[in-house]
XYZ file of C-alpha atoms in Angstrom:
294
model
C 6.921 29.309 28.819
C 5.630 28.096 32.577
C 7.549 25.966 34.425
C 11.327 25.139 32.398
C 12.130 22.308 33.127
C 16.191 20.827 31.603
C 14.954 18.360 28.511
C 11.564 17.952 26.682
C 11.801 14.584 24.515
C 9.829 15.270 21.599
C 7.628 12.938 18.933
C 5.884 13.144 16.663
C 3.221 10.013 15.978
C 1.377 9.260 12.985
C -0.794 5.635 13.269
C 2.338 4.864 14.616
C 0.606 4.053 18.232
C 2.790 0.324 19.492
C 6.167 2.443 17.728
C 5.002 5.034 20.194
C 3.731 3.359 22.658
C 7.957 0.803 22.538
C 9.356 4.749 22.840
C 7.396 6.173 26.006
C 8.094 2.979 27.694
C 12.180 3.262 27.220
C 12.239 6.444 28.862
C 13.276 6.734 32.401
C 10.683 9.380 33.348
C 11.957 12.566 36.344
C 11.357 16.087 37.698
C 13.709 17.826 35.635
C 12.226 15.988 32.151
C 8.711 15.882 29.867
C 8.111 13.637 27.210
C 5.722 15.294 24.440
C 3.943 13.439 21.730
C 2.687 15.080 18.831
C -0.108 12.788 17.524
C -0.315 14.259 13.255
C -2.921 13.669 12.334
C -3.392 9.854 12.756
C -6.738 7.940 11.224
C -7.748 7.830 15.026
C -7.038 10.036 17.901
C -3.943 8.356 19.425
C -3.281 11.165 21.438
C -6.316 9.921 23.735
C -5.133 6.697 24.294
C -1.663 7.681 24.659
C -2.767 10.172 27.488
C -5.098 7.754 29.382
C -2.299 4.666 29.010
C 0.313 7.545 30.222
C -1.032 9.900 31.885
C 2.691 11.787 32.524
C 3.657 12.624 28.862
C 1.805 15.512 26.948
C 0.022 15.317 24.094
C -0.505 17.265 21.378
C -3.772 16.846 18.767
C -3.045 18.066 15.315
C -6.373 18.082 12.880
C -3.626 18.311 10.476
C -0.806 16.217 9.301
C 1.832 18.753 9.300
C 4.468 16.525 8.234
C 8.148 15.826 9.785
C 8.876 19.442 10.304
C 5.895 21.513 11.091
C 4.903 18.237 13.750
C 8.243 18.695 15.735
C 8.043 22.490 15.457
C 3.811 21.836 17.026
C 5.674 19.790 19.826
C 8.688 22.668 20.111
C 5.986 25.190 21.010
C 4.085 23.481 23.521
C 7.547 22.600 25.218
C 9.334 24.146 28.554
C 12.541 22.164 28.544
C 15.869 23.847 28.206
C 16.951 21.118 25.500
C 14.899 19.423 23.591
C 15.268 15.850 21.868
C 13.845 15.108 18.779
C 13.831 11.702 18.378
C 11.364 9.438 15.948
C 8.774 7.692 17.341
C 10.025 3.814 16.244
C 13.113 4.129 18.327
C 13.686 3.116 21.628
C 16.502 3.839 24.275
C 18.703 0.486 26.185
C 20.348 3.707 28.391
C 18.808 6.895 28.413
C 22.393 8.988 28.857
C 20.778 11.997 27.397
C 22.777 13.803 30.278
C 25.949 13.308 28.584
C 24.667 14.846 25.279
C 23.781 18.111 27.195
C 27.193 17.766 29.060
C 28.518 18.031 25.386
C 26.421 20.893 24.990
C 27.051 23.183 28.265
C 31.366 22.277 26.539
C 30.938 25.223 24.250
C 28.522 27.487 22.796
C 29.314 26.781 19.802
C 27.895 23.763 19.222
C 24.440 23.790 18.275
C 22.959 20.574 18.009
C 24.383 16.978 18.535
C 22.916 13.472 17.884
C 23.481 10.310 19.601
C 25.358 7.364 17.915
C 22.230 5.630 16.030
C 21.918 1.745 15.745
C 18.499 -0.634 13.615
C 17.286 -2.791 15.526
C 17.579 -6.221 13.821
C 20.143 -8.616 13.318
C 23.310 -7.300 15.439
C 22.356 -3.928 16.197
C 24.457 -2.287 13.202
C 25.669 1.462 13.104
C 23.110 3.403 11.093
C 24.858 6.601 11.933
C 27.874 7.559 13.089
C 28.583 11.290 11.712
C 27.925 11.788 8.133
C 30.374 13.138 5.179
C 30.039 16.007 3.388
C 27.346 16.207 0.488
C 28.479 16.467 -3.004
C 27.613 19.699 -4.642
C 26.541 17.713 -8.179
C 25.307 14.157 -6.802
C 23.904 15.794 -3.645
C 24.269 12.469 -2.199
C 26.919 11.913 1.045
C 27.793 8.861 3.414
C 26.970 7.870 6.880
C 30.211 6.864 8.710
C 29.684 2.485 10.191
C 26.562 2.445 8.152
C 25.664 -1.536 8.365
C 29.481 -2.080 10.022
C 29.110 -3.868 13.687
C 29.183 -1.550 16.505
C 32.594 -2.573 17.668
C 33.392 0.856 19.337
C 35.444 1.907 16.156
C 33.216 5.210 16.138
C 33.011 5.815 20.110
C 35.165 9.223 19.286
C 32.793 12.254 19.573
C 33.356 14.306 16.494
C 32.007 17.400 14.781
C 29.854 16.546 11.840
C 28.224 18.656 8.802
C 24.543 17.317 9.313
C 22.380 16.086 11.915
C 20.439 12.645 11.624
C 16.507 13.528 11.812
C 16.172 10.049 13.992
C 17.385 12.133 17.188
C 18.585 15.341 17.512
C 19.610 17.213 20.291
C 19.158 21.458 20.410
C 19.108 23.751 22.787
C 16.070 26.474 23.354
C 18.138 29.215 22.871
C 19.893 28.518 19.170
C 16.000 27.633 18.237
C 14.738 31.411 19.301
C 18.437 33.012 17.283
C 18.402 30.049 13.985
C 14.644 29.432 13.609
C 11.870 26.615 13.240
C 12.517 23.573 11.111
C 12.390 24.463 7.869
C 8.601 23.328 7.037
C 8.740 22.838 3.358
C 9.856 19.356 2.579
C 7.132 17.694 5.341
C 9.191 14.261 4.730
C 12.401 13.884 4.317
C 15.325 16.641 3.660
C 14.557 19.594 6.401
C 17.121 18.223 9.428
C 19.739 18.194 6.516
C 18.349 22.387 5.657
C 18.145 22.657 9.152
C 21.557 21.951 9.897
C 22.650 24.080 7.743
C 20.710 26.956 8.535
C 22.926 26.642 12.030
C 26.096 25.826 10.641
C 25.322 29.196 8.562
C 24.836 30.584 12.132
C 28.526 29.480 13.345
C 27.110 26.590 15.207
C 28.805 23.577 14.818
C 26.860 19.927 15.207
C 28.560 16.837 17.039
C 28.318 13.676 17.047
C 28.825 11.964 20.261
C 28.523 8.090 21.258
C 28.258 8.521 24.724
C 24.307 8.552 24.334
C 23.186 5.190 21.178
C 19.030 5.231 20.531
C 18.033 2.220 18.128
C 16.282 3.174 15.254
C 13.280 0.617 13.028
C 13.873 3.070 10.301
C 11.123 4.282 7.821
C 8.127 2.185 10.180
C 5.226 4.758 9.333
C 6.115 5.282 5.205
C 8.000 1.630 4.371
C 11.471 1.920 2.701
C 10.042 1.445 -0.488
C 6.144 3.803 -0.546
C 5.162 5.881 -3.699
C 4.724 8.752 -0.524
C 8.123 7.781 0.323
C 9.809 7.971 -3.399
C 8.030 11.596 -3.982
C 9.585 13.336 -1.761
C 12.660 11.788 -1.491
C 12.950 13.088 -5.396
C 10.975 16.116 -5.129
C 13.426 17.359 -1.339
C 16.905 16.036 -2.797
C 16.390 18.947 -5.827
C 14.380 21.145 -2.518
C 17.279 21.374 -0.731
C 19.510 22.717 -3.890
C 17.398 24.898 -4.290
C 17.133 26.380 -1.046
C 20.919 26.343 -0.287
C 23.489 25.707 -3.291
C 24.612 28.876 -5.173
C 25.568 29.668 -8.637
C 27.277 27.325 -11.094
C 26.549 23.929 -8.771
C 23.127 24.637 -8.560
C 22.222 23.987 -12.106
C 24.539 21.471 -12.306
C 22.751 19.548 -9.753
C 19.530 20.307 -11.041
C 20.749 18.653 -14.573
C 22.102 15.674 -12.800
C 19.256 14.987 -10.563
C 16.575 15.451 -13.085
C 18.538 14.172 -16.913
C 20.816 11.588 -15.071
C 19.274 9.945 -12.094
C 15.268 10.209 -12.117
C 15.554 8.690 -15.761
C 17.748 5.361 -14.403
C 15.401 5.028 -11.678
C 12.403 5.046 -13.556
C 13.870 2.492 -15.474
C 15.156 0.571 -12.444
C 11.766 0.620 -11.377
C 9.982 -0.039 -14.130
C 12.233 -2.887 -14.703
C 10.679 -4.653 -11.349
C 7.824 -3.851 -11.758
C 7.148 -0.890 -9.438
C 4.404 1.796 -12.128
C 4.266 3.015 -8.517
C 7.713 4.053 -7.589
C 8.167 5.891 -11.600
C 5.140 7.309 -11.447
C 6.250 8.615 -7.792
C 9.627 9.857 -9.401
C 7.754 11.639 -12.150
C 5.959 13.241 -9.386
C 8.660 14.427 -7.743
C 10.180 16.248 -10.746
C 7.383 17.274 -12.492
C 5.993 18.278 -8.838
C 9.259 20.442 -8.151
C 10.071 21.915 -11.833
C 6.393 23.389 -11.720
C 6.806 24.898 -8.527
C 9.753 27.152 -9.901
C 7.563 28.535 -12.114
C 5.379 29.549 -9.850
C-alpha cells in the first residue's frame, strides 16, 4: 500500500457506463478518499471511457468477468483506504454521509461491517433494506426489514443485523486481512451473505446504520427476470447451504430446495411461458448437484 487514505469507494462495472457515471457524480471527492471502478470485462473498454471523463477516479480493466466478489476483491487489492465502501454501480447518493458509518465502525472493535439504509430510486423511494432477519435453516429465506415500505423514519435506529446487503457495505481493511476476501465461488448473488457468516464466526458484528442512505436501481446489469439471475439464485442458494450448514439441517435444506422449490418454480415459469427461466432453474440444480460428485 502506497499512501493510505481514509476511505476507498469501490464499485464494479459491467456494461453499466451510464449507471456508473451517475454514481460517480453523486460522490463528493476529497483528499482523504479515493474512488475505484473495476470494469469487469464490459463489451467495450468502459474503464478508459470513465478514466477520460473522470480523471480523479482510479479505473481497473479486467479482461475477464470475475463476478461480483472477484471484481470487488480486485478493487480491494488495488485500494489504499483504511475503510472500504463497496457499493453497487447502480446506486446513487443524495447525501454522502459515510462519515456516520465510519464513526459507528470506530465506536467498537467488535463491529466488522456496516450497511447504510438502502432505498429504491422509483416512486416514493421505498425502503429496500433496514437490516435482515435470520435465514431459515430449511427454506434458506429471510426478510429485509422495511422492504417496500415508505420511509417515515420508522427504521432510523441503528442495530446489529445478521447479514450485510451487497449493494452497500463498509468494512475495515484490517478486518479483511484477518478473515479474508469475499468468497468468489458464487460469481453472482449470495456471496455477501456467506462473507457475513465468515465475519460473524470470526467474532465480529454486522450493523445497519440509517445515518447514511444510498438509493438503489436494483439489478440493472442482469435484469429481474433473466435466465442469468435465475440460474445463479437457484445454484447459489444450495451452495450457501453447502458452505455454511451442518448436520441434518444441511440435508433438509437440500431436499426442500431441490424437491419442492425447484419443481414449483419450473412449473410456475412454464405456466408463464418462460421456458428460458425453467431451463435456467434446471441448470442451476443440475450444476450444483453435479459439483457434489466432482
